[in-house]
mmCIF file of N, CA and C in Angstrom:
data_model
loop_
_atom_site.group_PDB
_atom_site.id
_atom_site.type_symbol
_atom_site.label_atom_id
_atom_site.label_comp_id
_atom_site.label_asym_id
_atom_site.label_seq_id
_atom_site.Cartn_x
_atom_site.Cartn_y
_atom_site.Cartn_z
ATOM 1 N N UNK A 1292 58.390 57.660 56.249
ATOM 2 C CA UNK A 1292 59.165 58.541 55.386
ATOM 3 C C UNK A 1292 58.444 59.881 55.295
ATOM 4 N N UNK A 1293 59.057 60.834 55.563
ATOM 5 C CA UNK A 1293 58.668 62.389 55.443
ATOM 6 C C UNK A 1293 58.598 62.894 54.208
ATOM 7 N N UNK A 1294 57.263 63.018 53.558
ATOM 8 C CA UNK A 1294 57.581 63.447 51.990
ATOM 9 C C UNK A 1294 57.814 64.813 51.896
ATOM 10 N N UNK A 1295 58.762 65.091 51.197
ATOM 11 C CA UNK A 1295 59.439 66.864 50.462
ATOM 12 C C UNK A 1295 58.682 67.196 49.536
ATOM 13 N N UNK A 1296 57.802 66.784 49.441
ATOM 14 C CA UNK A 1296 57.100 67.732 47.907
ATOM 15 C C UNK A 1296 56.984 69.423 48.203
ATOM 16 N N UNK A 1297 57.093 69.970 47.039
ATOM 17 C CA UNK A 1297 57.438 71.406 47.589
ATOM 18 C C UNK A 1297 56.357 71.813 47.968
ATOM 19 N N UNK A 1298 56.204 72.965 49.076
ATOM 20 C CA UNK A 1298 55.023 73.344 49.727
ATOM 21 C C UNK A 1298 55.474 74.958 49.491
ATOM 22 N N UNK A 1299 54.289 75.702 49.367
ATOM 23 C CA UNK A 1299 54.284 77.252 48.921
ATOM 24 C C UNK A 1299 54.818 77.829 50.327
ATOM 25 N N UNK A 1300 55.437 79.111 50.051
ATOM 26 C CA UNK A 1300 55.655 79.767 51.719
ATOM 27 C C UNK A 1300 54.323 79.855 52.253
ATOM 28 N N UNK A 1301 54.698 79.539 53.450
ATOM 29 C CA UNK A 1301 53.364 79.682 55.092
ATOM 30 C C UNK A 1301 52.848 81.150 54.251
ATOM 31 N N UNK A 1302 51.194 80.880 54.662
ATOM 32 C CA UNK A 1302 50.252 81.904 54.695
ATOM 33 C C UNK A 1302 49.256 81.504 55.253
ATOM 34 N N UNK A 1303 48.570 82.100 56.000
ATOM 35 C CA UNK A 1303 47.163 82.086 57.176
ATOM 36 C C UNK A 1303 46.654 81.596 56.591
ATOM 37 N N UNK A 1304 45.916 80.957 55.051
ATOM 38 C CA UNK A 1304 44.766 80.449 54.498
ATOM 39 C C UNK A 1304 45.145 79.188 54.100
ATOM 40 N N UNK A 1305 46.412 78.212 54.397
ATOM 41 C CA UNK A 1305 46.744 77.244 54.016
ATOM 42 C C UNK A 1305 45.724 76.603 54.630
ATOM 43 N N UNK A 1306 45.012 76.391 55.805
ATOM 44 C CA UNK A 1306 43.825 75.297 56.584
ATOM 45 C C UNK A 1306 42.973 74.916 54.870
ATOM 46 N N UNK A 1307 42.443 76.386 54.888
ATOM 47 C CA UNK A 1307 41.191 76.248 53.696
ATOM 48 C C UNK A 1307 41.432 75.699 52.206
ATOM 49 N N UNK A 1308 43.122 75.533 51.979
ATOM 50 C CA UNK A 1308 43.701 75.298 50.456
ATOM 51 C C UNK A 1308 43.396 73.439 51.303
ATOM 52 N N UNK A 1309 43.273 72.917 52.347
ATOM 53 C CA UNK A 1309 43.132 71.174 52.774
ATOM 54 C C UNK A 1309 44.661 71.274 52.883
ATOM 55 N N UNK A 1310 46.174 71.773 53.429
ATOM 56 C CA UNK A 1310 46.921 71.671 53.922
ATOM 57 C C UNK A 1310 46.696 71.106 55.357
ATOM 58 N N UNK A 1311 47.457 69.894 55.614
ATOM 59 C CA UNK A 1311 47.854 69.528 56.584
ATOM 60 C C UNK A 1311 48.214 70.057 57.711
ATOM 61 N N UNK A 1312 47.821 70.116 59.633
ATOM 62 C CA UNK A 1312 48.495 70.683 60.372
ATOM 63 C C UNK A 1312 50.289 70.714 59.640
ATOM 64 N N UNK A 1313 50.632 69.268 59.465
ATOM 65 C CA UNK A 1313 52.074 69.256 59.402
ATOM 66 C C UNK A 1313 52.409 69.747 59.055
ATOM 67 N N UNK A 1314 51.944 69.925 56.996
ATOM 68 C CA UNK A 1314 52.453 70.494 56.106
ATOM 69 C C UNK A 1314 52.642 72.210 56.538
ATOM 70 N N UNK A 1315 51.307 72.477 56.882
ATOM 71 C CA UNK A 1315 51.312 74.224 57.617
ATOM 72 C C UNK A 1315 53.080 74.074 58.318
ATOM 73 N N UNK A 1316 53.034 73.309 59.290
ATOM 74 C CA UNK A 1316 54.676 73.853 60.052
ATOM 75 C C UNK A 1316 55.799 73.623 59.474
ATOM 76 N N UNK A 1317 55.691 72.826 58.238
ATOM 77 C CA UNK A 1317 56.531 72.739 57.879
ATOM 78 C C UNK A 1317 56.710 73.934 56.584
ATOM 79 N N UNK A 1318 55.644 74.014 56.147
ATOM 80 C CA UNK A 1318 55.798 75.436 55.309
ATOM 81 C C UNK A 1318 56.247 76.784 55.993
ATOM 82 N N UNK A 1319 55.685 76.810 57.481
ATOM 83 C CA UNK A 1319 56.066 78.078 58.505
ATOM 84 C C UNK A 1319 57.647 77.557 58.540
ATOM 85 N N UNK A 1320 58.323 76.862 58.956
ATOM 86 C CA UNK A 1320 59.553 76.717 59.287
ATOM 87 C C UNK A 1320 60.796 77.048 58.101
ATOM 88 N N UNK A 1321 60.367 76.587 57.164
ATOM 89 C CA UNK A 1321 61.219 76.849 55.923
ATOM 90 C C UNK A 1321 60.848 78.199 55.609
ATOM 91 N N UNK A 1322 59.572 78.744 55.313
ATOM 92 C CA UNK A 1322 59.414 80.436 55.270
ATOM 93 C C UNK A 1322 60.594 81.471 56.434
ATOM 94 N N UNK A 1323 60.240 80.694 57.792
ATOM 95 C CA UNK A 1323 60.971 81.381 58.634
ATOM 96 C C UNK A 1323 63.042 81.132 58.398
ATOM 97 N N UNK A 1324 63.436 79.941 57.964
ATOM 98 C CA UNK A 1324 64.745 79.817 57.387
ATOM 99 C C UNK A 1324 64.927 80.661 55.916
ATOM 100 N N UNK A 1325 64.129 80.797 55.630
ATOM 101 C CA UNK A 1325 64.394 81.848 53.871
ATOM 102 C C UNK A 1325 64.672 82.557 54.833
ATOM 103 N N UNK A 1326 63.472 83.380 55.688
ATOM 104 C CA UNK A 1326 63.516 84.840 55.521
ATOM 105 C C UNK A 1326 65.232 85.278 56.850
ATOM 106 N N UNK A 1327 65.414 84.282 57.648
ATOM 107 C CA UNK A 1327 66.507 84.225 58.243
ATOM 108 C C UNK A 1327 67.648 84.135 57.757
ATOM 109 N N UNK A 1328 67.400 83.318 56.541
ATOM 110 C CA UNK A 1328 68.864 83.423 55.719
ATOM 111 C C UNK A 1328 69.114 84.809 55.128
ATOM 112 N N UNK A 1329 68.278 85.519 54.190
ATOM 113 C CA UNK A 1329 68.147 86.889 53.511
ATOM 114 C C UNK A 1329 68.297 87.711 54.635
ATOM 115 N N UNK A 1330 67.911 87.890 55.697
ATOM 116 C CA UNK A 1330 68.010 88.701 56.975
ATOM 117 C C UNK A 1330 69.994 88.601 57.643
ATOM 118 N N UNK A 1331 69.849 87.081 57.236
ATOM 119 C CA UNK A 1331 71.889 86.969 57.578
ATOM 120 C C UNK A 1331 72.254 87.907 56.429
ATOM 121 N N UNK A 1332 71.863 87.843 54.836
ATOM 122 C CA UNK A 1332 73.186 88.116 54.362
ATOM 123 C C UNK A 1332 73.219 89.566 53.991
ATOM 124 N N UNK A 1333 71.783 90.346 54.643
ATOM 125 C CA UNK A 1333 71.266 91.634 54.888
ATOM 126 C C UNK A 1333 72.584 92.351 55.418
ATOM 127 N N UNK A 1334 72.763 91.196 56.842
ATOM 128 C CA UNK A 1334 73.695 91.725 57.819
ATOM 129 C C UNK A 1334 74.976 92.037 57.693
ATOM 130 N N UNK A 1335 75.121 90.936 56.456
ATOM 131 C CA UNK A 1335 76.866 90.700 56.450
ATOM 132 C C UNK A 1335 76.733 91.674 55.527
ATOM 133 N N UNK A 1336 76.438 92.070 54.652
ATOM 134 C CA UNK A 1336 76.740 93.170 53.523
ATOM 135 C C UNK A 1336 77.001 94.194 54.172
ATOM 136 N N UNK A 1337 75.730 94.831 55.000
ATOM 137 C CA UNK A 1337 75.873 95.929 56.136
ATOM 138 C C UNK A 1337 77.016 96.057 57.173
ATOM 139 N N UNK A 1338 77.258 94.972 57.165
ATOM 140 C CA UNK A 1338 78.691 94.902 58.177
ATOM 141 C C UNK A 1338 79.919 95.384 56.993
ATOM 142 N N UNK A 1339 79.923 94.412 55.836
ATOM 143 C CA UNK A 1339 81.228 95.473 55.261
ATOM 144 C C UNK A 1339 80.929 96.267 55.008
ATOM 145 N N UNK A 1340 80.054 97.024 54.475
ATOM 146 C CA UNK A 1340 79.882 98.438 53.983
ATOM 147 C C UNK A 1340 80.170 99.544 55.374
ATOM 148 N N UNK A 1341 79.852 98.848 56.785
ATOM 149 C CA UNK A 1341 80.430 100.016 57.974
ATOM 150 C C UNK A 1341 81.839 100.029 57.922
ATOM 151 N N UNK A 1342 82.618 98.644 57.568
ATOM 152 C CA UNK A 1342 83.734 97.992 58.036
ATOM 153 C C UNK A 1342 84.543 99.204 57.435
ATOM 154 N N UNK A 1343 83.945 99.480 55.943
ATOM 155 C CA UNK A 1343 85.240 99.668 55.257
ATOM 156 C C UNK A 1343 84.532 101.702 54.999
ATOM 157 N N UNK A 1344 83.804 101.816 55.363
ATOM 158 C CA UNK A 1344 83.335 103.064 55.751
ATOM 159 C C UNK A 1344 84.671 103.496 57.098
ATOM 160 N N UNK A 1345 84.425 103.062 58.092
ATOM 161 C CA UNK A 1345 85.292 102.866 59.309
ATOM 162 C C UNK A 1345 86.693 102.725 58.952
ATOM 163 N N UNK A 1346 86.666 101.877 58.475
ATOM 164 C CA UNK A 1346 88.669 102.342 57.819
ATOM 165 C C UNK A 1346 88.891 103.520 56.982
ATOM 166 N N UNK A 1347 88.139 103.715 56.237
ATOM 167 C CA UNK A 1347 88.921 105.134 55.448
ATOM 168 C C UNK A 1347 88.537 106.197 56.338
ATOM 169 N N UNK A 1348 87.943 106.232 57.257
ATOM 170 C CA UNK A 1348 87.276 107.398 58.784
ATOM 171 C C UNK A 1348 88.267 107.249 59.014
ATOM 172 N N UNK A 1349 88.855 106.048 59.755
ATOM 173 C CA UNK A 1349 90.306 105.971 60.677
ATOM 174 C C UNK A 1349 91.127 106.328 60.248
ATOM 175 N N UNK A 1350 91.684 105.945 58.989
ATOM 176 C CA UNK A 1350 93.151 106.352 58.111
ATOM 177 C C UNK A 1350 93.169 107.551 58.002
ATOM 178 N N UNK A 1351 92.206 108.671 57.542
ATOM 179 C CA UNK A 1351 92.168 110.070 57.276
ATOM 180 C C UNK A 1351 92.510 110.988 58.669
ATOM 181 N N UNK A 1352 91.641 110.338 59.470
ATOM 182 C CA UNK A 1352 91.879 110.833 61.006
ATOM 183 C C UNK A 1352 93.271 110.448 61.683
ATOM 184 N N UNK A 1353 94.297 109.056 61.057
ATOM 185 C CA UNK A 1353 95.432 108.955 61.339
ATOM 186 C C UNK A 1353 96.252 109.927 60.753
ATOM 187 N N UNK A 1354 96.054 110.375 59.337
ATOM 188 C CA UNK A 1354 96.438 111.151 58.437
ATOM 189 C C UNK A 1354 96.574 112.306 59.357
ATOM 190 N N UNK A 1355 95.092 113.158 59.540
ATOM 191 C CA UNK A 1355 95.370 114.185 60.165
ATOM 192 C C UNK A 1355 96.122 114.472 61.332
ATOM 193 N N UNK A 1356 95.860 113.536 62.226
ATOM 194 C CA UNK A 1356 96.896 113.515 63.504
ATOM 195 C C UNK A 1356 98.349 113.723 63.329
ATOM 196 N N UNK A 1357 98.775 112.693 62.572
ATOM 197 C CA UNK A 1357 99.912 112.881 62.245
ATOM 198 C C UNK A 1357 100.627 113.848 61.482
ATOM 199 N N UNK A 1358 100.121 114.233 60.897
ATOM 200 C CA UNK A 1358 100.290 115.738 59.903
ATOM 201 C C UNK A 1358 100.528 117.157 60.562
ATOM 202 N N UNK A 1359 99.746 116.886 62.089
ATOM 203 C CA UNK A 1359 100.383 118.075 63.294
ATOM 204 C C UNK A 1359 101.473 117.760 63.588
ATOM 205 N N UNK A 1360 102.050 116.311 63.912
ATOM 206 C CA UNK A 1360 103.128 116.050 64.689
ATOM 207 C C UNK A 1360 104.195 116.623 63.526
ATOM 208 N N UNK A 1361 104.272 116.376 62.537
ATOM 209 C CA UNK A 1361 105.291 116.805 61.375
ATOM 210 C C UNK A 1361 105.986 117.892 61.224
#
């Protein structure tokens, strides 16, 4: 059985705290899934904020186009 007891995020001095090889990778692996998750939802925010930047660019620029043809 794999015990879950909570382990602090990975840092270089875990050897000297008597952490386990294991425990070390398993603290590196979950550090590296936090910081991958916060890094996803970095992205997705940044993605709507272009998304909808990019539509009111487009609509104004449809606006203007069309406003010659008139």
């Amino acid at each position: 059985m794999i015990n879950r007891d909570p382990l602090p995020d990975y840092h270089k001095g875990m050897h000297l705290q008597g952490f386990s090889p294991y425990q070390i990778l398993e603290a590196s692996r979950r550090t590296n899934r936090k910081k991958m998750k916060e890094k996803s939802t970095l992205e997705k925010e940044i993605f709507r904020f272009v998304n909808s930047m990019m539509t009111i660019a487009v609509n104004e620029a449809m606006k203007d186009i069309f406003e010659d043809w008139r």
